[in-house]
mmCIF file of C-alpha atoms in Angstrom:
data_model
loop_
_atom_site.group_PDB
_atom_site.id
_atom_site.type_symbol
_atom_site.label_atom_id
_atom_site.label_comp_id
_atom_site.label_asym_id
_atom_site.label_seq_id
_atom_site.Cartn_x
_atom_site.Cartn_y
_atom_site.Cartn_z
ATOM 1 C CA MET A 251 -22.967 58.917 -14.688
ATOM 2 C CA ASN A 252 -26.226 59.731 -16.161
ATOM 3 C CA ASP A 253 -26.087 56.587 -18.263
ATOM 4 C CA LEU A 254 -25.362 54.556 -15.224
ATOM 5 C CA ALA A 255 -28.045 56.057 -13.174
ATOM 6 C CA LEU A 256 -30.595 55.114 -15.943
ATOM 7 C CA LEU A 257 -29.322 51.523 -16.114
ATOM 8 C CA LEU A 258 -29.621 51.042 -12.518
ATOM 9 C CA THR A 259 -33.258 51.813 -12.276
ATOM 10 C CA PRO A 260 -35.877 48.790 -12.609
ATOM 11 C CA GLU A 261 -36.696 49.713 -16.254
ATOM 12 C CA GLY A 262 -32.922 50.024 -17.076
ATOM 13 C CA ARG A 263 -32.147 46.658 -15.627
ATOM 14 C CA ALA A 264 -35.027 44.935 -17.510
ATOM 15 C CA LEU A 265 -33.897 46.679 -20.713
ATOM 16 C CA LEU A 266 -30.327 45.453 -20.180
ATOM 17 C CA ASP A 267 -31.641 41.801 -19.762
ATOM 18 C CA GLU A 268 -33.646 42.170 -22.974
ATOM 19 C CA VAL A 269 -30.799 43.501 -25.125
ATOM 20 C CA ARG A 270 -27.900 41.460 -23.614
ATOM 21 C CA ASP A 271 -27.484 39.139 -26.761
ATOM 22 C CA THR A 272 -28.085 41.714 -29.412
ATOM 23 C CA HIS A 273 -25.730 41.379 -32.235
ATOM 24 C CA PRO A 274 -23.946 44.717 -33.451
ATOM 25 C CA ALA A 275 -25.423 44.258 -36.884
ATOM 26 C CA ASP A 276 -28.959 44.262 -35.294
ATOM 27 C CA GLU A 277 -28.497 47.237 -33.052
ATOM 28 C CA LEU A 278 -30.277 49.751 -35.389
ATOM 29 C CA SER A 279 -33.488 47.646 -35.862
ATOM 30 C CA VAL A 280 -33.681 46.747 -32.222
ATOM 31 C CA ALA A 281 -33.138 50.334 -31.217
ATOM 32 C CA THR A 282 -35.896 51.429 -33.474
ATOM 33 C CA ARG A 283 -38.274 49.020 -31.875
ATOM 34 C CA LEU A 284 -37.362 49.661 -28.364
ATOM 35 C CA ARG A 285 -37.662 53.425 -28.667
ATOM 36 C CA ARG A 286 -41.328 53.054 -29.268
ATOM 37 C CA GLU A 287 -41.757 51.932 -25.551
ATOM 38 C CA HIS A 288 -38.668 53.461 -23.797
ATOM 39 C CA PRO A 289 -36.782 56.730 -23.715
ATOM 40 C CA ALA A 290 -34.235 57.008 -26.596
ATOM 41 C CA GLU A 291 -31.431 57.941 -24.032
ATOM 42 C CA LEU A 292 -32.051 54.695 -22.048
ATOM 43 C CA VAL A 293 -32.193 52.527 -25.141
ATOM 44 C CA SER A 294 -28.822 53.902 -26.272
ATOM 45 C CA ALA A 295 -27.244 53.375 -22.853
ATOM 46 C CA ALA A 296 -28.537 49.799 -22.615
ATOM 47 C CA LEU A 297 -27.336 48.813 -26.100
ATOM 48 C CA GLY A 298 -24.109 50.584 -25.496
ATOM 49 C CA GLN A 299 -23.646 48.707 -22.222
ATOM 50 C CA ALA A 300 -24.645 45.391 -23.825
ATOM 51 C CA ARG A 301 -21.843 45.977 -26.396
ATOM 52 C CA LEU A 302 -19.242 46.596 -23.645
ATOM 53 C CA ARG A 303 -20.401 43.423 -21.753
ATOM 54 C CA GLN A 304 -19.852 41.370 -24.788
ATOM 55 C CA ARG A 305 -16.455 42.637 -25.223
ATOM 56 C CA ALA A 306 -15.538 42.230 -21.594
ATOM 57 C CA ALA A 307 -16.553 38.561 -21.480
ATOM 58 C CA ALA A 308 -13.084 37.598 -22.872
ATOM 59 C CA LYS A 309 -11.541 39.275 -19.903
ATOM 60 C CA PHE A 310 -14.073 38.796 -17.048
ATOM 61 C CA GLY A 311 -15.870 35.705 -18.087
ATOM 62 C CA ALA A 312 -19.501 35.713 -19.445
ATOM 63 C CA ALA A 313 -21.058 35.259 -15.996
ATOM 64 C CA ASP A 314 -19.506 38.348 -14.303
ATOM 65 C CA ALA A 315 -19.517 40.507 -17.446
ATOM 66 C CA GLY A 316 -23.094 39.902 -17.884
ATOM 67 C CA ARG A 317 -23.819 41.535 -14.426
ATOM 68 C CA MET A 318 -21.097 44.220 -14.339
ATOM 69 C CA PHE A 319 -20.985 47.673 -15.710
ATOM 70 C CA PHE A 320 -18.410 49.057 -18.017
ATOM 71 C CA THR A 321 -16.832 52.096 -19.534
ATOM 72 C CA PRO A 322 -14.920 51.935 -22.889
ATOM 73 C CA ASN A 323 -11.696 52.729 -21.102
ATOM 74 C CA GLY A 324 -12.659 50.261 -18.263
ATOM 75 C CA VAL A 325 -12.898 47.363 -20.704
ATOM 76 C CA GLU A 326 -9.643 48.224 -22.340
ATOM 77 C CA GLN A 327 -7.495 48.924 -19.254
ATOM 78 C CA SER A 328 -8.932 46.740 -16.379
ATOM 79 C CA THR A 329 -6.830 43.754 -15.111
ATOM 80 C CA ARG A 330 -7.839 40.411 -16.679
ATOM 81 C CA THR A 331 -9.665 38.251 -13.952
ATOM 82 C CA SER A 332 -7.126 35.508 -14.149
ATOM 83 C CA VAL A 333 -4.245 38.056 -13.501
ATOM 84 C CA ALA A 334 -6.207 39.985 -10.766
ATOM 85 C CA THR A 335 -7.017 36.660 -9.055
ATOM 86 C CA TYR A 336 -3.439 35.428 -9.052
ATOM 87 C CA ARG A 337 -2.350 38.740 -7.477
ATOM 88 C CA ALA A 338 -5.106 38.592 -4.853
ATOM 89 C CA GLU A 339 -4.136 35.140 -3.894
ATOM 90 C CA ARG A 340 -0.427 36.165 -3.475
ATOM 91 C CA PHE A 341 -1.530 38.950 -1.226
ATOM 92 C CA ARG A 342 -3.594 36.607 0.845
ATOM 93 C CA ASN A 343 -0.737 34.168 1.093
ATOM 94 C CA LEU A 344 1.373 36.904 2.437
ATOM 95 C CA GLY A 345 -1.032 37.582 5.248
ATOM 96 C CA VAL A 346 -2.945 40.509 3.818
ATOM 97 C CA THR A 347 -6.453 41.026 5.133
ATOM 98 C CA SER A 348 -6.948 44.657 3.814
ATOM 99 C CA VAL A 349 -5.761 46.544 1.030
ATOM 100 C CA ALA A 350 -6.011 50.212 -0.217
ATOM 101 C CA ASP A 351 -6.627 49.792 -4.086
ATOM 102 C CA LEU A 352 -5.494 53.248 -5.496
ATOM 103 C CA CYS A 353 -6.509 54.143 -9.003
ATOM 104 C CA CYS A 354 -9.073 51.328 -8.952
ATOM 105 C CA GLY A 355 -10.720 51.972 -12.294
ATOM 106 C CA ILE A 356 -13.977 49.939 -12.684
ATOM 107 C CA GLY A 357 -12.903 47.836 -9.878
ATOM 108 C CA GLY A 358 -11.570 44.559 -11.567
ATOM 109 C CA ASP A 359 -8.695 44.267 -9.012
ATOM 110 C CA ALA A 360 -10.951 45.180 -5.995
ATOM 111 C CA ILE A 361 -13.299 42.398 -7.018
ATOM 112 C CA ALA A 362 -10.514 39.849 -6.989
ATOM 113 C CA PHE A 363 -9.289 41.003 -3.649
ATOM 114 C CA ALA A 364 -12.729 40.884 -1.972
ATOM 115 C CA ARG A 365 -13.321 37.316 -3.422
ATOM 116 C CA ALA A 366 -10.038 36.366 -1.718
ATOM 117 C CA GLY A 367 -11.462 37.500 1.545
ATOM 118 C CA ILE A 368 -9.537 40.870 1.632
ATOM 119 C CA ARG A 369 -11.292 44.078 2.769
ATOM 120 C CA VAL A 370 -10.781 46.790 0.116
ATOM 121 C CA LEU A 371 -10.700 50.588 0.016
ATOM 122 C CA ALA A 372 -11.019 51.251 -3.668
ATOM 123 C CA VAL A 373 -10.164 54.891 -4.720
ATOM 124 C CA ASP A 374 -10.517 56.596 -8.019
ATOM 125 C CA ARG A 375 -10.693 60.443 -8.612
ATOM 126 C CA ASP A 376 -13.079 60.267 -11.565
ATOM 127 C CA PRO A 377 -16.607 60.398 -10.525
ATOM 128 C CA ALA A 378 -18.098 58.228 -13.219
ATOM 129 C CA THR A 379 -15.328 55.623 -12.858
ATOM 130 C CA ALA A 380 -15.939 55.417 -9.042
ATOM 131 C CA SER A 381 -19.597 55.100 -9.606
ATOM 132 C CA VAL A 382 -19.114 52.112 -11.858
ATOM 133 C CA ALA A 383 -16.763 50.522 -9.545
ATOM 134 C CA ARG A 384 -19.452 50.847 -6.651
ATOM 135 C CA ALA A 385 -22.053 49.530 -8.944
ATOM 136 C CA ASN A 386 -20.045 46.562 -9.937
ATOM 137 C CA ALA A 387 -19.245 45.728 -6.150
ATOM 138 C CA GLU A 388 -22.992 45.623 -5.412
ATOM 139 C CA ALA A 389 -23.729 43.654 -8.696
ATOM 140 C CA LEU A 390 -21.400 40.860 -7.603
ATOM 141 C CA GLY A 391 -22.585 40.931 -3.931
ATOM 142 C CA LEU A 392 -19.140 42.345 -2.600
ATOM 143 C CA GLY A 393 -20.488 45.635 -1.479
ATOM 144 C CA GLU A 394 -19.788 44.821 2.342
ATOM 145 C CA LEU A 395 -16.052 44.129 1.569
ATOM 146 C CA ILE A 396 -15.406 46.916 -1.035
ATOM 147 C CA GLU A 397 -15.682 50.546 -0.015
ATOM 148 C CA VAL A 398 -15.384 52.828 -3.126
ATOM 149 C CA ARG A 399 -14.221 56.276 -2.463
ATOM 150 C CA GLU A 400 -14.042 59.225 -5.088
ATOM 151 C CA ALA A 401 -10.756 60.974 -4.159
ATOM 152 C CA ASP A 402 -7.219 61.998 -5.247
ATOM 153 C CA VAL A 403 -5.062 58.927 -4.128
ATOM 154 C CA THR A 404 -2.214 61.194 -3.254
ATOM 155 C CA GLU A 405 -4.474 62.699 -0.450
ATOM 156 C CA VAL A 406 -5.942 59.452 0.877
ATOM 157 C CA ASP A 407 -5.010 58.154 4.262
ATOM 158 C CA LYS A 408 -3.585 54.610 3.747
ATOM 159 C CA GLY A 409 -2.909 53.863 7.307
ATOM 160 C CA GLY A 410 -4.754 50.995 8.950
ATOM 161 C CA TYR A 411 -4.331 48.864 5.808
ATOM 162 C CA ASP A 412 -2.099 45.744 5.469
ATOM 163 C CA ALA A 413 -1.278 46.504 1.858
ATOM 164 C CA VAL A 414 -1.266 49.084 -0.856
ATOM 165 C CA PHE A 415 -2.048 48.346 -4.543
ATOM 166 C CA VAL A 416 -1.448 50.914 -7.126
ATOM 167 C CA ASP A 417 -2.390 50.697 -10.686
ATOM 168 C CA PRO A 418 -1.313 54.157 -12.312
ATOM 169 C CA ALA A 419 -2.810 55.333 -15.432
ATOM 170 C CA ARG A 420 -0.460 54.850 -18.378
ATOM 171 C CA ARG A 421 -2.769 56.062 -21.190
ATOM 172 C CA GLY A 422 -3.763 59.641 -21.883
ATOM 173 C CA GLY A 423 -7.391 58.638 -21.851
ATOM 174 C CA ARG A 424 -7.712 57.018 -18.580
ATOM 175 C CA SER A 425 -8.821 58.997 -15.560
ATOM 176 C CA GLY A 426 -5.942 57.879 -13.190
ATOM 177 C CA GLY A 427 -5.947 58.458 -9.566
ATOM 178 C CA ALA A 428 -3.953 61.697 -8.995
ATOM 179 C CA ALA A 429 -5.194 65.102 -9.764
ATOM 180 C CA ARG A 430 -1.654 66.491 -10.713
ATOM 181 C CA ARG A 431 1.433 65.053 -12.419
ATOM 182 C CA GLY A 432 4.526 65.029 -10.154
ATOM 183 C CA SER A 433 7.858 66.246 -11.513
ATOM 184 C CA ALA A 434 10.000 63.945 -9.240
ATOM 185 C CA GLN A 435 12.070 61.434 -11.112
ATOM 186 C CA ALA A 436 11.834 57.567 -10.785
ATOM 187 C CA PHE A 437 14.700 55.949 -8.621
ATOM 188 C CA GLY A 438 16.782 53.541 -10.431
ATOM 189 C CA THR A 439 18.208 50.278 -9.021
ATOM 190 C CA GLY A 440 21.231 52.146 -7.289
ATOM 191 C CA GLY A 441 18.891 54.871 -6.077
ATOM 192 C CA ALA A 442 20.124 57.384 -8.713
ATOM 193 C CA PRO A 443 17.414 59.305 -10.722
ATOM 194 C CA VAL A 444 16.421 57.933 -14.025
ATOM 195 C CA GLY A 445 14.456 59.934 -16.649
ATOM 196 C CA GLY A 446 13.547 59.525 -20.289
ATOM 197 C CA GLY A 447 10.737 57.718 -22.084
ATOM 198 C CA GLY A 448 7.917 60.230 -23.055
ATOM 199 C CA ARG A 449 4.417 59.529 -24.417
ATOM 200 C CA ALA A 450 3.957 57.080 -27.141
ATOM 201 C CA THR A 451 1.623 57.409 -30.047
ATOM 202 C CA GLY A 452 -1.853 55.904 -29.487
ATOM 203 C CA GLY A 453 -2.135 57.309 -25.938
ATOM 204 C CA ARG A 454 0.225 54.683 -24.203
ATOM 205 C CA ILE A 455 2.693 56.290 -21.732
ATOM 206 C CA PHE A 456 6.228 54.936 -21.636
ATOM 207 C CA ASP A 457 7.881 57.286 -19.263
ATOM 208 C CA PRO A 458 7.019 55.998 -15.679
ATOM 209 C CA GLU A 459 7.187 59.556 -14.419
ATOM 210 C CA ALA A 460 4.230 60.483 -16.875
ATOM 211 C CA TYR A 461 2.028 57.950 -15.263
ATOM 212 C CA SER A 462 -0.840 59.294 -13.022
ATOM 213 C CA PRO A 463 0.262 59.346 -10.342
ATOM 214 C CA PRO A 464 4.029 59.128 -11.193
ATOM 215 C CA LEU A 465 5.844 55.957 -10.421
ATOM 216 C CA SER A 466 8.029 57.821 -7.937
ATOM 217 C CA TRP A 467 5.039 58.803 -5.873
ATOM 218 C CA ALA A 468 3.601 55.196 -5.981
ATOM 219 C CA VAL A 469 7.080 53.807 -4.833
ATOM 220 C CA GLU A 470 7.271 56.212 -1.843
ATOM 221 C CA ALA A 471 3.599 55.108 -1.022
ATOM 222 C CA ALA A 472 4.572 51.440 -1.324
ATOM 223 C CA ARG A 473 7.633 51.841 0.898
ATOM 224 C CA ARG A 474 5.469 53.167 3.711
ATOM 225 C CA ALA A 475 3.042 50.273 3.562
ATOM 226 C CA PRO A 476 3.831 46.721 5.209
ATOM 227 C CA ARG A 477 3.274 45.181 1.843
ATOM 228 C CA ALA A 478 2.677 46.740 -1.599
ATOM 229 C CA ALA A 479 2.271 45.962 -5.272
ATOM 230 C CA LEU A 480 2.657 48.466 -8.208
ATOM 231 C CA LYS A 481 1.175 47.641 -11.605
ATOM 232 C CA VAL A 482 3.427 48.891 -14.277
ATOM 233 C CA ALA A 483 3.837 48.437 -18.069
ATOM 234 C CA PRO A 484 5.655 45.205 -19.138
ATOM 235 C CA GLY A 485 8.180 47.360 -21.088
ATOM 236 C CA ILE A 486 9.328 49.145 -17.941
ATOM 237 C CA PRO A 487 13.149 49.425 -18.216
ATOM 238 C CA HIS A 488 14.914 47.301 -15.593
ATOM 239 C CA GLU A 489 17.221 50.158 -14.545
ATOM 240 C CA VAL A 490 14.046 51.896 -13.285
ATOM 241 C CA VAL A 491 13.044 49.144 -10.731
ATOM 242 C CA PRO A 492 14.017 50.126 -7.332
ATOM 243 C CA ALA A 493 16.599 48.118 -5.519
ATOM 244 C CA ASP A 494 14.291 47.342 -2.579
ATOM 245 C CA ALA A 495 11.468 46.000 -4.998
ATOM 246 C CA GLU A 496 10.834 42.590 -6.295
ATOM 247 C CA ALA A 497 10.124 42.698 -10.155
ATOM 248 C CA GLU A 498 7.495 40.201 -11.496
ATOM 249 C CA TRP A 499 6.355 39.904 -15.297
ATOM 250 C CA ILE A 500 3.112 37.899 -15.677
ATOM 251 C CA SER A 501 1.710 36.338 -18.885
ATOM 252 C CA ASP A 502 -1.586 34.787 -19.454
ATOM 253 C CA GLY A 503 -1.875 32.079 -22.129
ATOM 254 C CA GLY A 504 1.466 33.280 -23.589
ATOM 255 C CA ASP A 505 0.529 36.967 -23.853
ATOM 256 C CA VAL A 506 2.446 39.341 -21.578
ATOM 257 C CA LYS A 507 -0.057 41.397 -19.559
ATOM 258 C CA GLU A 508 1.940 43.434 -17.006
ATOM 259 C CA ALA A 509 4.746 43.911 -14.707
ATOM 260 C CA VAL A 510 4.440 44.207 -10.958
ATOM 261 C CA LEU A 511 6.810 45.849 -8.500
ATOM 262 C CA TRP A 512 6.412 44.142 -5.072
ATOM 263 C CA PHE A 513 7.452 45.681 -1.722
ATOM 264 C CA GLY A 514 7.779 43.812 1.572
ATOM 265 C CA THR A 515 8.513 40.620 -0.219
ATOM 266 C CA GLU A 516 12.029 39.591 -1.704
ATOM 267 C CA PRO A 517 14.088 42.730 -2.594
ATOM 268 C CA GLY A 518 15.969 42.535 -5.868
ATOM 269 C CA ALA A 519 14.208 39.264 -6.887
ATOM 270 C CA VAL A 520 13.207 38.958 -10.528
ATOM 271 C CA ARG A 521 10.592 36.569 -11.591
ATOM 272 C CA ALA A 522 8.506 35.485 -14.664
ATOM 273 C CA THR A 523 4.991 34.017 -13.766
ATOM 274 C CA LEU A 524 2.923 32.201 -16.371
ATOM 275 C CA LEU A 525 -0.722 31.886 -16.177
ATOM 276 C CA PRO A 526 -2.736 29.630 -16.023
ATOM 277 C CA GLY A 527 -0.899 27.622 -13.311
ATOM 278 C CA PRO A 528 0.715 29.624 -11.947
ATOM 279 C CA ARG A 529 4.214 28.663 -12.808
ATOM 280 C CA THR A 530 7.022 31.051 -11.693
ATOM 281 C CA LEU A 531 10.639 31.215 -12.861
ATOM 282 C CA LEU A 532 12.823 32.955 -10.275
ATOM 283 C CA GLY A 533 16.009 34.707 -11.713
ATOM 284 C CA ARG A 534 19.450 33.494 -10.281
ATOM 285 C CA GLY A 535 21.492 36.255 -11.834
ATOM 286 C CA LEU A 536 23.037 33.947 -14.584
ATOM 287 C CA PRO A 537 25.257 35.461 -17.275
ATOM 288 C CA ASP A 538 24.027 35.617 -20.924
ATOM 289 C CA PRO A 539 24.158 32.256 -22.669
ATOM 290 C CA GLU A 540 26.780 31.467 -25.118
ATOM 291 C CA VAL A 541 26.003 31.701 -28.935
ATOM 292 C CA ARG A 542 26.046 28.436 -30.664
ATOM 293 C CA PRO A 543 25.263 26.925 -33.892
ATOM 294 C CA VAL A 544 21.519 26.156 -34.580
ATOM 295 C CA GLY A 545 20.806 22.551 -33.207
ATOM 296 C CA ARG A 546 17.841 20.309 -34.033
ATOM 297 C CA TYR A 547 15.551 22.082 -31.525
ATOM 298 C CA LEU A 548 14.693 25.753 -31.315
ATOM 299 C CA TYR A 549 12.973 27.124 -28.195
ATOM 300 C CA GLU A 550 10.939 30.231 -28.050
ATOM 301 C CA PRO A 551 10.888 31.637 -24.385
ATOM 302 C CA ASP A 552 7.491 32.941 -23.081
ATOM 303 C CA GLY A 553 7.108 36.756 -23.377
ATOM 304 C CA ALA A 554 7.195 37.148 -19.515
ATOM 305 C CA VAL A 555 10.634 35.299 -19.461
ATOM 306 C CA ILE A 556 12.040 37.577 -22.123
ATOM 307 C CA ARG A 557 10.757 40.719 -20.372
ATOM 308 C CA ALA A 558 12.100 39.446 -17.230
ATOM 309 C CA HIS A 559 15.611 38.854 -18.746
ATOM 310 C CA LEU A 560 15.478 35.256 -17.694
ATOM 311 C CA VAL A 561 16.259 33.574 -20.981
ATOM 312 C CA ALA A 562 19.622 32.286 -19.476
ATOM 313 C CA GLU A 563 17.738 30.372 -16.753
ATOM 314 C CA VAL A 564 15.795 28.697 -19.426
ATOM 315 C CA ALA A 565 18.848 28.110 -21.660
ATOM 316 C CA GLU A 566 20.574 26.505 -18.822
ATOM 317 C CA HIS A 567 17.818 23.998 -18.115
ATOM 318 C CA LEU A 568 17.701 23.129 -21.782
ATOM 319 C CA GLY A 569 21.417 22.665 -22.113
ATOM 320 C CA GLY A 570 21.272 25.135 -25.010
ATOM 321 C CA GLY A 571 22.564 28.443 -26.168
ATOM 322 C CA LEU A 572 21.484 31.499 -28.170
ATOM 323 C CA ILE A 573 21.500 31.590 -31.982
ATOM 324 C CA ASP A 574 22.454 35.203 -31.943
ATOM 325 C CA PRO A 575 23.509 37.492 -29.036
ATOM 326 C CA THR A 576 20.681 39.923 -29.534
ATOM 327 C CA ILE A 577 17.878 37.296 -30.269
ATOM 328 C CA ALA A 578 15.939 35.520 -27.504
ATOM 329 C CA TYR A 579 15.716 32.216 -29.271
ATOM 330 C CA VAL A 580 17.397 29.112 -27.666
ATOM 331 C CA THR A 581 18.758 26.264 -29.543
ATOM 332 C CA ALA A 582 19.675 22.782 -28.408
ATOM 333 C CA ASP A 583 20.346 19.317 -29.728
ATOM 334 C CA GLU A 584 18.071 17.378 -27.503
ATOM 335 C CA PRO A 585 14.269 17.884 -26.532
ATOM 336 C CA ARG A 586 13.744 18.818 -22.864
ATOM 337 C CA PRO A 587 10.421 19.649 -21.215
ATOM 338 C CA THR A 588 9.831 23.134 -19.908
ATOM 339 C CA ALA A 589 6.941 25.492 -19.202
ATOM 340 C CA TYR A 590 8.796 28.496 -20.012
ATOM 341 C CA ALA A 591 9.337 28.085 -23.795
ATOM 342 C CA SER A 592 7.641 26.470 -26.845
ATOM 343 C CA ALA A 593 9.729 23.855 -28.695
ATOM 344 C CA TYR A 594 10.219 23.421 -32.524
ATOM 345 C CA GLU A 595 12.019 20.803 -34.358
ATOM 346 C CA ILE A 596 14.105 22.500 -37.057
ATOM 347 C CA THR A 597 14.564 20.807 -40.429
ATOM 348 C CA ASP A 598 16.159 23.432 -42.532
ATOM 349 C CA GLN A 599 18.272 26.593 -42.160
ATOM 350 C CA LEU A 600 18.634 28.853 -45.072
ATOM 351 C CA PRO A 601 19.902 32.396 -45.715
ATOM 352 C CA PHE A 602 17.067 34.780 -46.050
ATOM 353 C CA ASN A 603 15.633 34.253 -49.646
ATOM 354 C CA VAL A 604 12.130 34.460 -50.545
ATOM 355 C CA LYS A 605 12.437 32.575 -53.824
ATOM 356 C CA LYS A 606 14.312 29.667 -52.094
ATOM 357 C CA LEU A 607 11.713 29.421 -49.323
ATOM 358 C CA LYS A 608 8.781 29.425 -51.945
ATOM 359 C CA ALA A 609 10.416 26.560 -53.776
ATOM 360 C CA LEU A 610 10.930 24.531 -50.657
ATOM 361 C CA LEU A 611 7.270 24.941 -49.410
ATOM 362 C CA ARG A 612 6.024 24.071 -52.897
ATOM 363 C CA GLU A 613 8.143 20.882 -52.914
ATOM 364 C CA ARG A 614 6.813 20.003 -49.450
ATOM 365 C CA GLU A 615 3.258 20.922 -50.316
ATOM 366 C CA VAL A 616 3.055 23.307 -47.335
ATOM 367 C CA GLY A 617 -0.331 25.127 -47.427
ATOM 368 C CA THR A 618 -0.648 26.081 -43.714
ATOM 369 C CA LEU A 619 2.423 28.386 -42.825
ATOM 370 C CA THR A 620 3.035 29.916 -39.513
ATOM 371 C CA VAL A 621 5.491 32.796 -39.762
ATOM 372 C CA LYS A 622 7.435 34.024 -36.716
ATOM 373 C CA LYS A 623 9.846 36.840 -36.604
ATOM 374 C CA ARG A 624 12.550 38.096 -34.222
ATOM 375 C CA GLY A 625 15.193 40.458 -35.520
ATOM 376 C CA SER A 626 13.603 40.683 -39.078
ATOM 377 C CA ALA A 627 11.959 43.665 -40.747
ATOM 378 C CA VAL A 628 9.819 41.360 -42.840
ATOM 379 C CA GLU A 629 6.202 41.215 -41.992
ATOM 380 C CA PRO A 630 4.618 37.773 -41.776
ATOM 381 C CA GLU A 631 1.606 38.594 -44.018
ATOM 382 C CA GLU A 632 3.951 40.059 -46.577
ATOM 383 C CA LEU A 633 5.931 36.918 -46.795
ATOM 384 C CA ARG A 634 2.801 34.830 -47.035
ATOM 385 C CA ARG A 635 1.548 36.767 -50.040
ATOM 386 C CA LYS A 636 4.915 36.327 -51.693
ATOM 387 C CA VAL A 637 5.412 32.590 -51.108
ATOM 388 C CA LYS A 638 1.631 31.687 -51.733
ATOM 389 C CA PRO A 639 1.645 28.453 -49.554
ATOM 390 C CA HIS A 640 -0.558 25.650 -51.015
ATOM 391 C CA GLY A 641 -1.050 22.160 -50.041
ATOM 392 C CA PRO A 642 -2.135 19.605 -47.272
ATOM 393 C CA ASN A 643 1.071 20.116 -45.012
ATOM 394 C CA ALA A 644 2.014 22.648 -42.331
ATOM 395 C CA ALA A 645 5.184 24.341 -41.329
ATOM 396 C CA THR A 646 6.670 27.112 -39.273
ATOM 397 C CA VAL A 647 9.284 29.537 -40.618
ATOM 398 C CA PHE A 648 11.358 31.779 -38.250
ATOM 399 C CA LEU A 649 12.541 34.945 -39.772
ATOM 400 C CA THR A 650 15.491 35.962 -37.583
ATOM 401 C CA ARG A 651 19.248 36.326 -37.403
ATOM 402 C CA VAL A 652 21.841 33.679 -36.749
ATOM 403 C CA ALA A 653 25.173 34.876 -35.676
ATOM 404 C CA GLY A 654 24.191 38.378 -37.227
ATOM 405 C CA ALA A 655 23.062 37.008 -40.655
ATOM 406 C CA PRO A 656 19.478 37.308 -41.862
ATOM 407 C CA THR A 657 18.338 33.561 -41.707
ATOM 408 C CA MET A 658 15.123 31.462 -42.330
ATOM 409 C CA LEU A 659 14.651 28.505 -39.891
ATOM 410 C CA ILE A 660 11.974 25.984 -40.946
ATOM 411 C CA GLY A 661 10.397 23.439 -38.803
ATOM 412 C CA ALA A 662 7.386 22.396 -36.865
ATOM 413 C CA PRO A 663 6.147 22.574 -33.234
ATOM 414 C CA ALA A 664 7.842 19.764 -31.247
ATOM 415 C CA THR A 665 6.587 17.508 -28.366
ATOM 416 C CA PRO A 666 9.274 17.316 -25.665
ATOM 417 C CA PRO A 667 9.261 14.197 -23.497
ATOM 418 C CA ALA A 668 6.843 14.211 -20.551
ATOM 419 C CA ALA A 669 8.128 15.058 -17.078
ATOM 420 C CA THR A 670 6.728 14.785 -13.723
ATOM 421 C CA ALA A 671 7.534 18.375 -12.871
ATOM 422 C CA LEU A 672 8.178 21.205 -15.475
ATOM 423 C CA PRO A 673 10.837 23.624 -14.138
#
C-alpha cells in the first residue's frame, strides 16, 4: 500500500510515465540515475510497477495495462480481459444490471462488468489488493460504477444485486476473500458430499474445499442469488459440479483458461466456449465414441472441449472415432470443418521407435518438427534432440497410443473444406 500511495502522487505518476518503457536489462542504470533526483523508495516502486505493467500487457492489452496498477499475484492470477469481457457480456444478456464481485483481486472482472454497463460491488479482504482495485477503477474512469470494499466476502450483504460472481483463491499466495477456511464438503452432482484433492506443489490448490472461500460456501451464496457465476479451476472433477449448476469450460486462443459454474441459467448443461468468437459447443449427453483404426485425418479437440468431456459431440460431427479409448484424438477418413478441433492429415503410422522416426525424417528432409504427445511419457524436447531434424521441410509427429500400443503418427496440418457455419 505504501508503494501504491507513492505512485499515486503527482511525482509518482510522472516517474511512472518516464520509466514505462524501461528494459529489464537497463533497470540498474536507470535506477542509479533517477535516485539522484527522486527518493530511492519511489524509484524502486516505479520500476517495479513498470515491469508489472509490461507483463500485464499480454493479458490486459497495452492501453489498459499502461494505466493500471498491479501486484505480482494480480498479474498472475487475474482474469484475462477477453475472458472477463465474454463473461460480462453473458451476464448482461441475462439481464443483469448489478453484480457483487466477491474476491475481486485487482479488479479485472469488475472492470469488464462496468464496461458492460453493470454496477459492481467489488470485495476483497486484503487491504493492499482492495486499494489496487480501487485505483484501477479510477484509472480507467469507472469509479462511478465500481464500489470497492475491503471486507470478508462471507460477511458481505449481497442482497439488492442481480447477480453474484465469486473467484475463490486457488493458490496459497493469493489473498482470497474469506478470513477463514470452511470445513464443509463440496456437493456432488447427486447432492452427496465429495472430498479429496489436496494442495498441489507450486501453490495451486486442487481440492475445491481448500479454496478461499471454500467452493461449498460459494455454491450456497450462488443459490441465494437470482444469477451467479463461480470461477473454478479447469481441472475441477465433473462429479463435484452441483446438479443445479451449468458447467462451462473456456479457452482463449487454444489455451484453457478456466471453468465457470453458472446458476440461474441451464441446470445440468455442459458447454465448451472458445475465444475469440465466442463459439460454444453444448453437450448432448452422447456416449463415448467407438474406437476405430487410424484414418487419413486426425483431429485434436480444443482443450475446453476435452475438459468439458464433449469429445463425443465433436467426433459425431466429424463422422469419426477414437484411436484409443483413453486418448482424446479423433480420427476420420474425410476432412470436415469444425471450430472445435485442429485437423491433421496423417501420412504414416509407426510403432514407437526413435531410430525409425529419425530415418524417416532424414529421408524426407524434415528440419522443422512439431512434436505433440498424449498418452506418452516421452518429452518433445527429448525426442527432438534424439532425431536431430534437418532440412527444408516440416512435419508433425504425434506420440500417442493406438488401441493400447505406443505409436507414432506423422503428418501435417490439414485445411478442411470451407463451410458457411462451423458447428
